[in-house]
Amino acid sequence: MLRSICAECLKLRHSRIGLVLIVLPIISLLIGCANFYLNQGVLHNGWYSLWTQVSLFYGEFFLPILIAICCAYVCRLEHQNRNWNMIMASPVPVASIFFAKMIVVSMLILIVQALFLCLYWFAGTLFSLPGSLPMETLSWTLRGWYASLSICAFQLYLSLWIRSFATPIGMSLCAVFIGLGLYVMKLGIFFPFSLLTIGMSALSQERLNGIQNILFWIMNMAYMIIFVMISIRRLKNKDVVSS
């Protein structure tokens, strides 16, 4: 497993994925900060008001797209020059191949979450918001990362079987709007992309009650297990297609 993870990390060396990981959170934060600045007359809750603005664009749109990009990127090399044939013929368990990609993507997203939190703190300091950084934001950031794992598993499943780099990303964008609709209909707890919105507290900062909190953790874990099992099973039983 460790060798597979190292191999995935080597693929990312000298790549431009790092630039994407930095630029997208910055863009989302700038949009949110601009919206906060223009609406300070009605936003009076300091750090929490700023969070609603920046996390709305980041957690609802930019983060799911970023996850899709990372998943498509870690599968991109395998889809070129018949590399899938060499990988599947190597003495490496199929599960190790998938979990190595999953772990690398999840670590990249964790780094992005930490970057976003730092940018949020920096923006709040520039706006001279009263008080210190709310500790709830750390909880929301970690909870958002946990919610992103089920999306990672789903996007890896798509990227493993769709050779096109853009198609899984486009499907992620469609899922974002579906998730937003389900969240508005109070059904967000049953859809991975809506769970990310709930985890980040992007649209509502109300505390989850006991049942909601348990469902949040269980549903994310369930989706993650389902897509991991489907992906590994298909890798074992279906022939991969390389260009």
PDB file of N, CA and C in Angstrom, residues 25-43 49-57 119-120 123-124 126-127:
ATOM      1  N   PRO A  25      -9.472  27.893  -4.294  1.00  0.00           N
ATOM      2  CA  PRO A  25      -9.903  28.443  -2.991  1.00  0.00           C
ATOM      3  C   PRO A  25      -9.758  29.959  -2.910  1.00  0.00           C
ATOM      4  N   ILE A  26      -8.700  30.502  -3.523  1.00  0.00           N
ATOM      5  CA  ILE A  26      -8.504  31.949  -3.493  1.00  0.00           C
ATOM      6  C   ILE A  26      -9.620  32.656  -4.252  1.00  0.00           C
ATOM      7  N   ILE A  27      -9.968  32.115  -5.427  1.00  0.00           N
ATOM      8  CA  ILE A  27     -11.039  32.724  -6.215  1.00  0.00           C
ATOM      9  C   ILE A  27     -12.359  32.690  -5.453  1.00  0.00           C
ATOM     10  N   SER A  28     -12.679  31.530  -4.866  1.00  0.00           N
ATOM     11  CA  SER A  28     -13.936  31.415  -4.129  1.00  0.00           C
ATOM     12  C   SER A  28     -13.962  32.362  -2.946  1.00  0.00           C
ATOM     13  N   LEU A  29     -12.821  32.514  -2.266  1.00  0.00           N
ATOM     14  CA  LEU A  29     -12.773  33.408  -1.116  1.00  0.00           C
ATOM     15  C   LEU A  29     -12.908  34.867  -1.554  1.00  0.00           C
ATOM     16  N   LEU A  30     -12.290  35.244  -2.667  1.00  0.00           N
ATOM     17  CA  LEU A  30     -12.407  36.617  -3.160  1.00  0.00           C
ATOM     18  C   LEU A  30     -13.849  36.949  -3.519  1.00  0.00           C
ATOM     19  N   ILE A  31     -14.548  35.996  -4.135  1.00  0.00           N
ATOM     20  CA  ILE A  31     -15.961  36.221  -4.472  1.00  0.00           C
ATOM     21  C   ILE A  31     -16.784  36.403  -3.195  1.00  0.00           C
ATOM     22  N   GLY A  32     -16.559  35.534  -2.224  1.00  0.00           N
ATOM     23  CA  GLY A  32     -17.289  35.627  -0.968  1.00  0.00           C
ATOM     24  C   GLY A  32     -16.986  36.916  -0.216  1.00  0.00           C
ATOM     25  N   CYS A  33     -15.714  37.321  -0.216  1.00  0.00           N
ATOM     26  CA  CYS A  33     -15.325  38.554   0.473  1.00  0.00           C
ATOM     27  C   CYS A  33     -15.940  39.777  -0.204  1.00  0.00           C
ATOM     28  N   ALA A  34     -15.979  39.759  -1.536  1.00  0.00           N
ATOM     29  CA  ALA A  34     -16.595  40.868  -2.263  1.00  0.00           C
ATOM     30  C   ALA A  34     -18.076  40.971  -1.921  1.00  0.00           C
ATOM     31  N   ASN A  35     -18.735  39.821  -1.844  1.00  0.00           N
ATOM     32  CA  ASN A  35     -20.154  39.808  -1.492  1.00  0.00           C
ATOM     33  C   ASN A  35     -20.365  40.302  -0.055  1.00  0.00           C
ATOM     34  N   PHE A  36     -19.471  39.896   0.844  1.00  0.00           N
ATOM     35  CA  PHE A  36     -19.551  40.350   2.235  1.00  0.00           C
ATOM     36  C   PHE A  36     -19.337  41.857   2.328  1.00  0.00           C
ATOM     37  N   TYR A  37     -18.366  42.370   1.593  1.00  0.00           N
ATOM     38  CA  TYR A  37     -18.053  43.806   1.631  1.00  0.00           C
ATOM     39  C   TYR A  37     -19.219  44.642   1.122  1.00  0.00           C
ATOM     40  N   LEU A  38     -19.876  44.160   0.070  1.00  0.00           N
ATOM     41  CA  LEU A  38     -20.972  44.909  -0.539  1.00  0.00           C
ATOM     42  C   LEU A  38     -22.265  44.834   0.273  1.00  0.00           C
ATOM     43  N   ASN A  39     -22.327  43.892   1.208  1.00  0.00           N
ATOM     44  CA  ASN A  39     -23.560  43.700   1.981  1.00  0.00           C
ATOM     45  C   ASN A  39     -23.337  43.851   3.486  1.00  0.00           C
ATOM     46  N   GLN A  40     -22.329  44.598   3.868  1.00  0.00           N
ATOM     47  CA  GLN A  40     -22.043  44.776   5.294  1.00  0.00           C
ATOM     48  C   GLN A  40     -23.184  45.464   6.028  1.00  0.00           C
ATOM     49  N   GLY A  41     -24.023  46.175   5.263  1.00  0.00           N
ATOM     50  CA  GLY A  41     -25.141  46.846   5.890  1.00  0.00           C
ATOM     51  C   GLY A  41     -26.164  45.905   6.490  1.00  0.00           C
ATOM     52  N   VAL A  42     -26.240  44.681   5.939  1.00  0.00           N
ATOM     53  CA  VAL A  42     -27.219  43.705   6.439  1.00  0.00           C
ATOM     54  C   VAL A  42     -26.552  42.500   7.093  1.00  0.00           C
ATOM     55  N   LEU A  43     -25.246  42.446   7.029  1.00  0.00           N
ATOM     56  CA  LEU A  43     -24.503  41.333   7.633  1.00  0.00           C
ATOM     57  C   LEU A  43     -23.828  41.844   8.905  1.00  0.00           C
ATOM     58  N   SER A  49     -20.957  35.851   9.686  1.00  0.00           N
ATOM     59  CA  SER A  49     -21.486  36.388   8.434  1.00  0.00           C
ATOM     60  C   SER A  49     -20.485  36.208   7.303  1.00  0.00           C
ATOM     61  N   LEU A  50     -19.210  36.434   7.608  1.00  0.00           N
ATOM     62  CA  LEU A  50     -18.180  36.233   6.584  1.00  0.00           C
ATOM     63  C   LEU A  50     -18.130  34.766   6.159  1.00  0.00           C
ATOM     64  N   TRP A  51     -18.275  33.859   7.132  1.00  0.00           N
ATOM     65  CA  TRP A  51     -18.252  32.430   6.800  1.00  0.00           C
ATOM     66  C   TRP A  51     -19.393  32.055   5.848  1.00  0.00           C
ATOM     67  N   THR A  52     -20.579  32.618   6.097  1.00  0.00           N
ATOM     68  CA  THR A  52     -21.710  32.288   5.221  1.00  0.00           C
ATOM     69  C   THR A  52     -21.426  32.690   3.788  1.00  0.00           C
ATOM     70  N   GLN A  53     -20.698  33.774   3.593  1.00  0.00           N
ATOM     71  CA  GLN A  53     -20.433  34.264   2.239  1.00  0.00           C
ATOM     72  C   GLN A  53     -19.330  33.457   1.547  1.00  0.00           C
ATOM     73  N   VAL A  54     -18.229  33.226   2.234  1.00  0.00           N
ATOM     74  CA  VAL A  54     -17.107  32.546   1.592  1.00  0.00           C
ATOM     75  C   VAL A  54     -17.349  31.042   1.461  1.00  0.00           C
ATOM     76  N   SER A  55     -17.986  30.431   2.464  1.00  0.00           N
ATOM     77  CA  SER A  55     -18.214  28.985   2.399  1.00  0.00           C
ATOM     78  C   SER A  55     -19.325  28.621   1.420  1.00  0.00           C
ATOM     79  N   LEU A  56     -20.222  29.583   1.148  1.00  0.00           N
ATOM     80  CA  LEU A  56     -21.285  29.322   0.181  1.00  0.00           C
ATOM     81  C   LEU A  56     -20.695  29.010  -1.185  1.00  0.00           C
ATOM     82  N   PHE A  57     -19.802  29.857  -1.661  1.00  0.00           N
ATOM     83  CA  PHE A  57     -19.213  29.654  -2.981  1.00  0.00           C
ATOM     84  C   PHE A  57     -18.198  28.514  -2.957  1.00  0.00           C
ATOM     85  N   LEU A 119      -7.010  31.328   4.786  1.00  0.00           N
ATOM     86  CA  LEU A 119      -7.445  32.465   3.983  1.00  0.00           C
ATOM     87  C   LEU A 119      -8.637  33.165   4.626  1.00  0.00           C
ATOM     88  N   TYR A 120      -9.545  32.368   5.182  1.00  0.00           N
ATOM     89  CA  TYR A 120     -10.709  32.925   5.874  1.00  0.00           C
ATOM     90  C   TYR A 120     -10.278  33.773   7.069  1.00  0.00           C
ATOM     91  N   ALA A 123      -8.740  36.989   5.773  1.00  0.00           N
ATOM     92  CA  ALA A 123      -9.768  37.914   5.290  1.00  0.00           C
ATOM     93  C   ALA A 123     -10.487  38.583   6.458  1.00  0.00           C
ATOM     94  N   GLY A 124     -10.821  37.806   7.486  1.00  0.00           N
ATOM     95  CA  GLY A 124     -11.479  38.373   8.654  1.00  0.00           C
ATOM     96  C   GLY A 124     -10.616  39.406   9.362  1.00  0.00           C
ATOM     97  N   LEU A 126      -8.326  41.283   7.857  1.00  0.00           N
ATOM     98  CA  LEU A 126      -8.316  42.470   7.002  1.00  0.00           C
ATOM     99  C   LEU A 126      -9.584  43.301   7.177  1.00  0.00           C
ATOM    100  N   PHE A 127     -10.708  42.612   7.387  1.00  0.00           N
ATOM    101  CA  PHE A 127     -11.969  43.317   7.607  1.00  0.00           C
ATOM    102  C   PHE A 127     -12.091  43.850   9.044  1.00  0.00           C
TER     103      PHE A 127
END
